CSV table of C-alpha atoms in Angstrom, one decimal:
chain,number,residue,atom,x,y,z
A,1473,UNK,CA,89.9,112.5,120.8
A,1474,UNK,CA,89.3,113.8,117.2
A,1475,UNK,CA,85.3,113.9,116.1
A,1476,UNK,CA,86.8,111.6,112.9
A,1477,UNK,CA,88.5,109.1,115.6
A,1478,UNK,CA,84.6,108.9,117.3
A,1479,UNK,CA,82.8,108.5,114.0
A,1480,UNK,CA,85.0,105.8,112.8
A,1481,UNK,CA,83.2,102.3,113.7
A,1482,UNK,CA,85.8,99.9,113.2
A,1483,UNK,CA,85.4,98.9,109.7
A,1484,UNK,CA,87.8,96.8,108.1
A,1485,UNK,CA,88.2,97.0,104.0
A,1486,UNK,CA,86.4,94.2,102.6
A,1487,UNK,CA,84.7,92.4,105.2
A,1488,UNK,CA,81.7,91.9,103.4
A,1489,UNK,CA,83.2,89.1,101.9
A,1490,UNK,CA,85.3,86.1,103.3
A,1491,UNK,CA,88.5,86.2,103.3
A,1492,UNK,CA,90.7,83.5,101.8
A,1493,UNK,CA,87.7,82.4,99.7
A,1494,UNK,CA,86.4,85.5,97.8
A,1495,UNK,CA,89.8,87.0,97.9
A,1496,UNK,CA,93.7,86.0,98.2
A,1497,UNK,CA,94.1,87.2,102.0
A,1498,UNK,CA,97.7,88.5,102.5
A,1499,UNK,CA,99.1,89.8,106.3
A,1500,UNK,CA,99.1,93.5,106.5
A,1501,UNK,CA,101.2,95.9,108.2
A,1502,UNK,CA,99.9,97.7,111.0
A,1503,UNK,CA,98.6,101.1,110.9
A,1504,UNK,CA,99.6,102.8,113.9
A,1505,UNK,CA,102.9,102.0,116.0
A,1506,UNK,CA,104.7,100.4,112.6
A,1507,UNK,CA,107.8,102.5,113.5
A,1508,UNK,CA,108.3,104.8,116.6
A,1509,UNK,CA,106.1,107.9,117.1
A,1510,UNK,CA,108.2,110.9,116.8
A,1511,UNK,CA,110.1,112.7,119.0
A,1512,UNK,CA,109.8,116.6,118.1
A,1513,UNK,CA,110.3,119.3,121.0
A,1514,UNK,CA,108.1,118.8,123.4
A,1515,UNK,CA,105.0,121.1,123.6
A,1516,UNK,CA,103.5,123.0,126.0
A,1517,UNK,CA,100.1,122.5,126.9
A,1518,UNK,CA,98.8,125.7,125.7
A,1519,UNK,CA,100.4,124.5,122.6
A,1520,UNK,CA,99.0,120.8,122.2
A,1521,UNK,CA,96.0,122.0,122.6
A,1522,UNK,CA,96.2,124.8,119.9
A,1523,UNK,CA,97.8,121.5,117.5
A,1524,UNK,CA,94.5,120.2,118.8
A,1525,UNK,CA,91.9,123.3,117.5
A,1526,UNK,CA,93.5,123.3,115.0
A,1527,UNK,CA,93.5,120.2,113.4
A,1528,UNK,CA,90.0,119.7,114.5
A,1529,UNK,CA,88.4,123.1,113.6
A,1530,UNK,CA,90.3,123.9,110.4
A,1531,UNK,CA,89.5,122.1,106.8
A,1532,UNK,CA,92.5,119.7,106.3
A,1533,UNK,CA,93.5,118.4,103.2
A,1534,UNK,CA,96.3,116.1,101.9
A,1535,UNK,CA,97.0,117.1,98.3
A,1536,UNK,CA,98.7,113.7,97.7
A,1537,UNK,CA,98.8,110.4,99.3
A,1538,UNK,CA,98.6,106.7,99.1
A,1539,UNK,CA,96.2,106.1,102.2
A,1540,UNK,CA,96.3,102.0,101.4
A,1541,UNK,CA,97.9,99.3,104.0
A,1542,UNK,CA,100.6,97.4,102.3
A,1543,UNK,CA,101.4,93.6,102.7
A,1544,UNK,CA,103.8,93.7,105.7
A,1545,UNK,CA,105.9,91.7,104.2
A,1546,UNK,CA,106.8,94.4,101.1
A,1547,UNK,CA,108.3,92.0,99.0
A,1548,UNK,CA,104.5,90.2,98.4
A,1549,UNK,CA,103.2,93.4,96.9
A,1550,UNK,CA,103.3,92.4,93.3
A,1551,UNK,CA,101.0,89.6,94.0
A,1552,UNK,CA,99.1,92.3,96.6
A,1553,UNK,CA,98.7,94.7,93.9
A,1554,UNK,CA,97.3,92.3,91.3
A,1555,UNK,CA,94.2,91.3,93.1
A,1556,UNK,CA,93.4,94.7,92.7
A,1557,UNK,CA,92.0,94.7,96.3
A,1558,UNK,CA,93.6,97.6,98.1
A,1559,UNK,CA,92.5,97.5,101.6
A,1560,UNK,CA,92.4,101.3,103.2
A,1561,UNK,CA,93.7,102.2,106.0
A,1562,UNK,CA,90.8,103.1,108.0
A,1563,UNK,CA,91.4,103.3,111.7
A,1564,UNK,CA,95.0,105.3,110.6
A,1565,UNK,CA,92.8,107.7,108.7
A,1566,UNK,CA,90.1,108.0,111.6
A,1567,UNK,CA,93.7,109.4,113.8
A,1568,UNK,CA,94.8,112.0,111.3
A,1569,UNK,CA,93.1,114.8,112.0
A,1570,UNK,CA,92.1,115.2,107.9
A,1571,UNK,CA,89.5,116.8,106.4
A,1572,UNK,CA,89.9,115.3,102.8
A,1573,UNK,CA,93.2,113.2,101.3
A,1574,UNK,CA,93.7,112.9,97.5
A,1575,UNK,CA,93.7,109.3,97.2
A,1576,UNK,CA,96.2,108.8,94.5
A,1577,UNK,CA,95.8,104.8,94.1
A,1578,UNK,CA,98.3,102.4,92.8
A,1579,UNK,CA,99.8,104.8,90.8
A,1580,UNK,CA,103.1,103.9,88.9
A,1581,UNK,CA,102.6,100.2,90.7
A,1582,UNK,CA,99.6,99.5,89.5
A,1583,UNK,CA,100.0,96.1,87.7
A,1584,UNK,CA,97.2,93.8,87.6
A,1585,UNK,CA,97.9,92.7,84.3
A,1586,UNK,CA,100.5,94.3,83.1
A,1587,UNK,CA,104.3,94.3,84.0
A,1588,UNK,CA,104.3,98.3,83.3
A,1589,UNK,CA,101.7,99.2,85.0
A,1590,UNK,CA,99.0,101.9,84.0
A,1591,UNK,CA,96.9,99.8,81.4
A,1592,UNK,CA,93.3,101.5,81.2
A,1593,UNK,CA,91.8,98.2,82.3
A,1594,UNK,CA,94.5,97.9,85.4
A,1595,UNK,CA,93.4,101.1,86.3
A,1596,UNK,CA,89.4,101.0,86.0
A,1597,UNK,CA,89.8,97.9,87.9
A,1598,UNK,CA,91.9,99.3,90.6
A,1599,UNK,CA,88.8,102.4,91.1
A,1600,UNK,CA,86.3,99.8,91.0
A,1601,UNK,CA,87.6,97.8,93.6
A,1602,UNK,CA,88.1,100.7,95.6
A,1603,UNK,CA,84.8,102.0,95.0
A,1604,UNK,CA,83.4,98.7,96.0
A,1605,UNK,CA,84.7,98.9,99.3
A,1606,UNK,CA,83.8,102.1,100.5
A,1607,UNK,CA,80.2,101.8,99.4
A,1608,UNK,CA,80.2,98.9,102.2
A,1609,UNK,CA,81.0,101.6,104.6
A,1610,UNK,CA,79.9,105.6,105.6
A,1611,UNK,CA,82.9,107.0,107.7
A,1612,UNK,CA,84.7,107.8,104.4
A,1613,UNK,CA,82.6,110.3,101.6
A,1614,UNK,CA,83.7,110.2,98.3
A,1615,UNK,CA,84.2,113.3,97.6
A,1616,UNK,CA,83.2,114.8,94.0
A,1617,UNK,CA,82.4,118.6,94.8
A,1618,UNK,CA,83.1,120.9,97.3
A,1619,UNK,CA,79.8,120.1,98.9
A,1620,UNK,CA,81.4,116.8,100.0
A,1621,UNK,CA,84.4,118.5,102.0
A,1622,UNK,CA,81.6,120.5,103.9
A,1623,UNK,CA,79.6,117.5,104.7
A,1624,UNK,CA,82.7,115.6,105.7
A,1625,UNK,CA,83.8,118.3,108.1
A,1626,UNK,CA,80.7,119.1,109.4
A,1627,UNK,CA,79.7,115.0,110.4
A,1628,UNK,CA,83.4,114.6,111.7
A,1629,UNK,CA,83.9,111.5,108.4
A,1630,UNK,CA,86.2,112.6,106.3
A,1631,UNK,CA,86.2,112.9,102.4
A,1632,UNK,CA,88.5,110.4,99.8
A,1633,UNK,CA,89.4,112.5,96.5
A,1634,UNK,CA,89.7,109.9,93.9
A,1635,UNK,CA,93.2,110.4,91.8
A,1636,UNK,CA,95.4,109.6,89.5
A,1637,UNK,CA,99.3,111.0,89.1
A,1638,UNK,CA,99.1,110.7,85.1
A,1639,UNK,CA,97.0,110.4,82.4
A,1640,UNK,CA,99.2,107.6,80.5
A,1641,UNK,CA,95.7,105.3,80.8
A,1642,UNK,CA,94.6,107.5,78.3
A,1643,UNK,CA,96.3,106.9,75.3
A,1644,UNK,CA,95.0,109.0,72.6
A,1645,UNK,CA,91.3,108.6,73.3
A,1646,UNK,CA,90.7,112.3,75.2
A,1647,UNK,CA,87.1,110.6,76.1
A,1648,UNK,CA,88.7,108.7,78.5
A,1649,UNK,CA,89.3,111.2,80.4
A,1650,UNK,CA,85.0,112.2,80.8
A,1651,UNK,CA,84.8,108.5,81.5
A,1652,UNK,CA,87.5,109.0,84.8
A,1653,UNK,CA,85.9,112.1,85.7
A,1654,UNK,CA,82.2,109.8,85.5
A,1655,UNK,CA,84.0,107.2,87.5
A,1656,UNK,CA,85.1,110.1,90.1
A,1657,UNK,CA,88.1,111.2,89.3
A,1658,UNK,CA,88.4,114.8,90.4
A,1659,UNK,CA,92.5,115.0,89.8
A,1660,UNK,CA,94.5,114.2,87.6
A,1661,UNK,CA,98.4,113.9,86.3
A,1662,UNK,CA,100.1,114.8,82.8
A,1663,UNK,CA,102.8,112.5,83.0
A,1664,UNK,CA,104.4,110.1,85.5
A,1665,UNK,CA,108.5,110.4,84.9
A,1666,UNK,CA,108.2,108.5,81.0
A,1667,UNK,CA,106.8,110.1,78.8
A,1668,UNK,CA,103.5,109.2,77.4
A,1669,UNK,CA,100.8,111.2,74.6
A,1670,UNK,CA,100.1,114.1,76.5
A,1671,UNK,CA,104.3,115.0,77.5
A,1672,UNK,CA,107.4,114.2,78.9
A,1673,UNK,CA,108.0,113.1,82.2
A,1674,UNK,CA,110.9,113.5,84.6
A,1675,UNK,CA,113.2,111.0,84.1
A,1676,UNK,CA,113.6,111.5,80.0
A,1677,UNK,CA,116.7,113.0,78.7
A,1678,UNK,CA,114.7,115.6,76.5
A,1679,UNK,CA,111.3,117.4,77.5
A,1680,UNK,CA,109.4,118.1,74.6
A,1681,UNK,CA,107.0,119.9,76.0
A,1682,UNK,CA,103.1,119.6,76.1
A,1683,UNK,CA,102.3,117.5,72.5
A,1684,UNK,CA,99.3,119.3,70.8
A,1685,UNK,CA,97.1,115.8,72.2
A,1686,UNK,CA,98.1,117.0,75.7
A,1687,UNK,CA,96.8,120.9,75.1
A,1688,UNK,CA,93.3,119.0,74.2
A,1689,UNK,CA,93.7,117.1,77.2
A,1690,UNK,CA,94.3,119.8,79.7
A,1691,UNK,CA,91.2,121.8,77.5
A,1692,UNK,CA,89.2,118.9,78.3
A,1693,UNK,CA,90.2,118.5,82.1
A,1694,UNK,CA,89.8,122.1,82.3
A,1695,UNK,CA,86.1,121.9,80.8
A,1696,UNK,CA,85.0,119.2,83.2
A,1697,UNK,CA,86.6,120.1,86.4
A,1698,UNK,CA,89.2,118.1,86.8
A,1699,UNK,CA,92.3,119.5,89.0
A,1700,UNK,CA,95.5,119.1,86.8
A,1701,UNK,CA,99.0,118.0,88.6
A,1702,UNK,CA,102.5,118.4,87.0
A,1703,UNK,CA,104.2,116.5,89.7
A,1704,UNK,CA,106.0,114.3,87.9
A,1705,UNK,CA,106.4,115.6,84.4
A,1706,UNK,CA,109.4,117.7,82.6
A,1707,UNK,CA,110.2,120.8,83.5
A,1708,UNK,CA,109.2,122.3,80.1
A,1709,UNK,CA,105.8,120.1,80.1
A,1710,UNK,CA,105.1,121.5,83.4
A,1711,UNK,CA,105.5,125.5,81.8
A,1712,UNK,CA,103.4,124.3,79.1
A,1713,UNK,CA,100.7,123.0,80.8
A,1714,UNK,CA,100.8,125.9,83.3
A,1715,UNK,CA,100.6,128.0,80.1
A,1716,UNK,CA,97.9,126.3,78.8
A,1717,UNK,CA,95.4,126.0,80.9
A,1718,UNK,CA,92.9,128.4,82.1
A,1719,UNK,CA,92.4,127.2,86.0
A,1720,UNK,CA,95.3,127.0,88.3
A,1721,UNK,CA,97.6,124.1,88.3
A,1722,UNK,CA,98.8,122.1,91.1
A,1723,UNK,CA,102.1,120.7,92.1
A,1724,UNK,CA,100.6,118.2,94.5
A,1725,UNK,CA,103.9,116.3,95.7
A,1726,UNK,CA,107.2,118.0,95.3
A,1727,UNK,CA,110.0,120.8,96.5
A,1728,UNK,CA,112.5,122.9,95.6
A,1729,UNK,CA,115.4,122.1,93.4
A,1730,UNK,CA,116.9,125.1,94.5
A,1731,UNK,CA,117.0,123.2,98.0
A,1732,UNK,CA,117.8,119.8,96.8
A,1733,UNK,CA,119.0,119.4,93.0
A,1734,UNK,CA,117.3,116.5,92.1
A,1735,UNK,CA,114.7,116.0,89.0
A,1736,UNK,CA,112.3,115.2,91.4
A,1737,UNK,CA,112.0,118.4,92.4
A,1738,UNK,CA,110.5,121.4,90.7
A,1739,UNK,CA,113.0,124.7,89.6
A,1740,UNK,CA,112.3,127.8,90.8
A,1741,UNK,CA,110.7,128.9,87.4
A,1742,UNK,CA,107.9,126.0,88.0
A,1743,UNK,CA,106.7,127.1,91.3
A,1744,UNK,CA,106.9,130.5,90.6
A,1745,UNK,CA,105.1,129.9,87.2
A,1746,UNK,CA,102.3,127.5,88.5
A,1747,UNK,CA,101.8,130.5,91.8
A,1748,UNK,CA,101.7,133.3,89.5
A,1749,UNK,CA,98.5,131.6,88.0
A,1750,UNK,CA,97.2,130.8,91.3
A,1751,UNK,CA,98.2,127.3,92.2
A,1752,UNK,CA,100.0,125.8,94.8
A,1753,UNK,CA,102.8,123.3,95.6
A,1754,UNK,CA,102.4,120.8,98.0
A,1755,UNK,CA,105.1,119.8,100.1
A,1756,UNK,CA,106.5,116.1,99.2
A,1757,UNK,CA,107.7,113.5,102.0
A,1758,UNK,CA,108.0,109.9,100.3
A,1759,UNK,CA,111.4,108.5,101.2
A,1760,UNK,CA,114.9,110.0,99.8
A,1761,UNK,CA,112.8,112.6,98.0
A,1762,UNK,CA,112.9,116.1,99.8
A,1763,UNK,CA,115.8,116.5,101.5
A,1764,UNK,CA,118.1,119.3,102.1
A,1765,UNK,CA,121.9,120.4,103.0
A,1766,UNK,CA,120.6,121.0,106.7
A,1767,UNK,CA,118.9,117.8,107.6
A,1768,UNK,CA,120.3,115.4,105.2
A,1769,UNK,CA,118.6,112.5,106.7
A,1770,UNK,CA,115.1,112.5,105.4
A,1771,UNK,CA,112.9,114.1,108.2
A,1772,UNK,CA,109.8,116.0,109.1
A,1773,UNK,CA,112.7,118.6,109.1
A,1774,UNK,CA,114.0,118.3,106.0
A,1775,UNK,CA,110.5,119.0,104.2
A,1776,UNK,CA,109.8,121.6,106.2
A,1777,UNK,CA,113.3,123.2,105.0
A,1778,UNK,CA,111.9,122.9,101.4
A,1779,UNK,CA,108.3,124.2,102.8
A,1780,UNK,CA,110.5,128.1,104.5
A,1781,UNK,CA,112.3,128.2,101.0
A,1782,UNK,CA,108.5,127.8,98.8
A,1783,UNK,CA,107.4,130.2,101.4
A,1784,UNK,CA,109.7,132.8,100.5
A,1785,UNK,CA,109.9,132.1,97.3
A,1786,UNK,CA,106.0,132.5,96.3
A,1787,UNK,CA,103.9,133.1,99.9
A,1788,UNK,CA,102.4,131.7,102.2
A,1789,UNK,CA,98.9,131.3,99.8
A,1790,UNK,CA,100.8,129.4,97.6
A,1791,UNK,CA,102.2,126.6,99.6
A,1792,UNK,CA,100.6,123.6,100.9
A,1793,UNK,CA,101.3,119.5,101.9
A,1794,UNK,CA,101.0,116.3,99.7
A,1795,UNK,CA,103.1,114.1,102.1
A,1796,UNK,CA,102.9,110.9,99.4
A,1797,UNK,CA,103.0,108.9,102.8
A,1798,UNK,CA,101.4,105.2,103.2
A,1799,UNK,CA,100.7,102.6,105.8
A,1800,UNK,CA,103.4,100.2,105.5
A,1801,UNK,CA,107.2,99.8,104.5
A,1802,UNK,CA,107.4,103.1,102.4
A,1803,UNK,CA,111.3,102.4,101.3
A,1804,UNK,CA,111.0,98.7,100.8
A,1805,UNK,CA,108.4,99.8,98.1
A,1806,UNK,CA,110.5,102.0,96.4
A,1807,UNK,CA,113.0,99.1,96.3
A,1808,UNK,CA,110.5,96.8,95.0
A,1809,UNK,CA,109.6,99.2,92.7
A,1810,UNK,CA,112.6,101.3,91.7
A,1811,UNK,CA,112.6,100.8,87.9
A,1812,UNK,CA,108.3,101.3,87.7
A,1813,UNK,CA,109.0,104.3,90.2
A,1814,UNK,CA,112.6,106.0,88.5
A,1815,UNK,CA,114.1,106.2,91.8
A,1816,UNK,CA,117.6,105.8,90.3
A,1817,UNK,CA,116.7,109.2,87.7
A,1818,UNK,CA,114.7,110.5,90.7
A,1819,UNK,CA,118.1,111.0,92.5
A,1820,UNK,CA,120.1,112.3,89.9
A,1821,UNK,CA,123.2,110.7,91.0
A,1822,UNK,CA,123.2,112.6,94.5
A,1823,UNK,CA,124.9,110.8,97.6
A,1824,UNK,CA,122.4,110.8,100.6
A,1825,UNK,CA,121.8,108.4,103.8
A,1826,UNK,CA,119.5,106.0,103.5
A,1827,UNK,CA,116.6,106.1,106.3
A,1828,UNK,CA,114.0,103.3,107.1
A,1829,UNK,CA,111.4,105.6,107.1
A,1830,UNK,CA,110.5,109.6,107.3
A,1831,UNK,CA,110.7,110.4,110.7
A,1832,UNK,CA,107.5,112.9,111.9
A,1833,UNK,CA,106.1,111.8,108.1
A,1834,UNK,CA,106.1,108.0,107.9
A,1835,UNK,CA,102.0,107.6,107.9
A,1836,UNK,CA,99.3,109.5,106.9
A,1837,UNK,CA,98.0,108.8,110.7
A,1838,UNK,CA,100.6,110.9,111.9
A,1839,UNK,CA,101.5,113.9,109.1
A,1840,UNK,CA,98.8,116.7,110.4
A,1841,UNK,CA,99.8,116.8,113.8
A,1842,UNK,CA,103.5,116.7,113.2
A,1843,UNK,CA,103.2,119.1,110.8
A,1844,UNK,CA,100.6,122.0,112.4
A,1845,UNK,CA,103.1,121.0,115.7
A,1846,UNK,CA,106.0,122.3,113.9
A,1847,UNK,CA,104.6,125.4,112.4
A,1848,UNK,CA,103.1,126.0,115.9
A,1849,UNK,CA,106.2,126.0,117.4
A,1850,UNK,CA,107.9,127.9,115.2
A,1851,UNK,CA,105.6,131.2,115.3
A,1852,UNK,CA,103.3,130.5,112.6
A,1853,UNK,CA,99.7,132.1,112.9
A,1854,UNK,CA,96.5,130.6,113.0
A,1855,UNK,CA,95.5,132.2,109.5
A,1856,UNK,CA,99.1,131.1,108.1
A,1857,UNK,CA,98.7,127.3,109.4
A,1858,UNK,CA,94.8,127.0,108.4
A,1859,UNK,CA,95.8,128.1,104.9
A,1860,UNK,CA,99.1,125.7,104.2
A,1861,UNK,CA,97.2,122.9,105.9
A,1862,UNK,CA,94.0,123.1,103.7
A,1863,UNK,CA,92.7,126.9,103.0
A,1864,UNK,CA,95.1,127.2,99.9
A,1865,UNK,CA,93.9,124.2,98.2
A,1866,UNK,CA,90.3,124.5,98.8
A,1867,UNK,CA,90.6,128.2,97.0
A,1868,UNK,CA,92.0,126.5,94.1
A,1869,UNK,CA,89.4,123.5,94.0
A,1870,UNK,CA,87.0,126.5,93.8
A,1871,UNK,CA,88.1,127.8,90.9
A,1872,UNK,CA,88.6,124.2,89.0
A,1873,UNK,CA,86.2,121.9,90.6
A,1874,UNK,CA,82.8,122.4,88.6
């Protein structure tokens, strides 16, 4: 058993208060066994147990995810999403094998007023709800400086990075952005596929670039430690902000066009820019996203097809995992949500199979092990897997975090 599975106590979000009378109580999909466990090659039992070191030993981050259970009945998550109550999925997290995860929130769903979604007040309220609900608990640490990841991994918790995958919230008030980081914001989006004050995102026909408000806001996020994210924007607004700023930048959830020609991946230029200034990409796995000509139905394969091309395309210390996963119906929620999400300019009109879920990468319970069990098997060392799993982004957090 993992030390995080032993420290976990059972605690279920919210249940400090009653259910059905402090808050709308909705029926939740399950955690763990939502889908079937995958079925990779089998290991060997010197192997498992080298999985096993290493996921327990090693720092182990996920540079992007969504670690919230959803309503299992997907189609009630509008009403979900605007009681602002979240619950987190606890008991999956206490499996994973994680170090830290980069808690990334509602997101581009995050509606509790508003039809659009990211409205400053929707998304203080969706942080302080959050926050709220892990101050009624200790297996979780918040996690505001590098301090926190030690203290995580050395108690066997794990640490919750709080943030967000733009900065639309914003507007033109670049104060906002000391408030977030006050609130506990340690990372932080330029734009989330429309464009917004600081750039364009990925789904507009033209990419202006950074706006002249956005180089003040990467100054600013660069003056108070906040870890900036490119994700989502333009391919120009990416350069620009990689340009700009004087710590590394993350690519927390993405591959490689060159792999699968889609907007929602990142050009060679990008990756290449974003490594020669000392960031890293994280390796994407949200439905229908990275795919590839080899395994064309969406896979722990398939990413890991996108993860040998970033390899050789920038090295090993450049490359990482933000598998964007959730517990719950992951491609009922992009249907939900296509137009909030741009799934349709996310594809760029390519033909691919629809899957139900990411098979090896349907959970954030189940990423680390599938993913350390691949590179295991297919003659990674421990040095290579300790930095793609975690080392790589903790040497950038030490350069940006303050």
């Amino acid at each position: 058993m993992l030390e995080a599975a032993k420290s976990y106590k059972g605690y279920r979000s919210y249940e400090y208060l009653e259910a059905g009378v402090d808050y709308r109580q909705f029926e939740l999909a399950p955690e763990l066994g939502r889908v079937p466990a995958y079925q990779g090659p089998e290991l060997t039992g010197e192997q498992a147990a080298r999985v096993r070191r290493l996921l327990t030993d090693s720092l182990v981050v996920s540079l992007h995810d969504h670690p919230s259970i959803f309503p299992d009945d997907i189609s009630q998550t509008v009403d979900y999403n605007r009681t602002a109550r979240h619950h987190t999925g606890y008991e999956g997290l206490a499996r994973s094998g994680m170090t830290v995860v980069f808690d990334n929130l509602m997101d581009g769903t995050c509606c509790v007023t508003s039809q659009a979604g990211w409205k400053w007040s929707d998304v203080v309220a969706d942080i302080g709800m959050r926050l709220s609900d892990i101050a009624h608990q200790d297996f979780l640490i918040k996690v505001e400086r590098l301090a926190d990841v030690r203290e995580a991994h050395a108690s066997g918790r794990m640490g919750l990075v709080l943030a967000l995958e733009a900065a639309t919230m914003i507007e033109n008030e670049v104060d906002r952005i000391d408030m977030l980081y006050g609130f506990g914001v340690r990372q932080m989006g330029i734009a989330y596929s429309e464009a917004n004050t600081l750039g364009s995102g990925l789904k507009e026909r033209g990419d202006g670039g950074l706006t002249l408000f956005g180089e003040k806001a990467v100054r600013r996020m660069n003056k108070l430690g906040i870890a900036i994210d490119v994700s989502h924007s333009g391919d120009q607004t990416s350069l620009d902000t990689i340009r700009h700023s004087d710590k590394p930048i993350l690519i927390t959830h993405a591959g490689a066009r060159s792999v699968w020609p889609t907007n929602r991946m990142k050009p060679d230029s990008v990756i290449k820019a974003a490594a020669e200034r000392g960031g890293v990409i994280g390796l994407e796995a949200a439905p229908h996203t990275t795919l590839s000509p080899d395994h064309p139905r969406h896979s722990l394969e398939s990413v890991m097809d996108h993860f040998t091309y970033c390899v050789d395309l920038v090295g090993i210390d450049h490359v990482a995992f933000g598998p964007d996963t959730l517990f719950g119906d992951h491609v009922g929620l992009h249907d939900t949500f296509a137009e909030h999400l741009s799934i349709k300019e996310a594809h760029a009109g390519l033909t691919y199979e629809k899957v139900p879920y990411v098979d090896g990468l349907e959970n954030p319970a189940e990423c680390f092990w599938n993913i350390i069990a691949w590179l295991v098997t297919h003659g990674y060392s421990d040095d290579e897997i300790t930095k793609v799993v975690g080392g790589n982004v903790m040497r950038v957090l030490e350069e940006v975090w303050i």
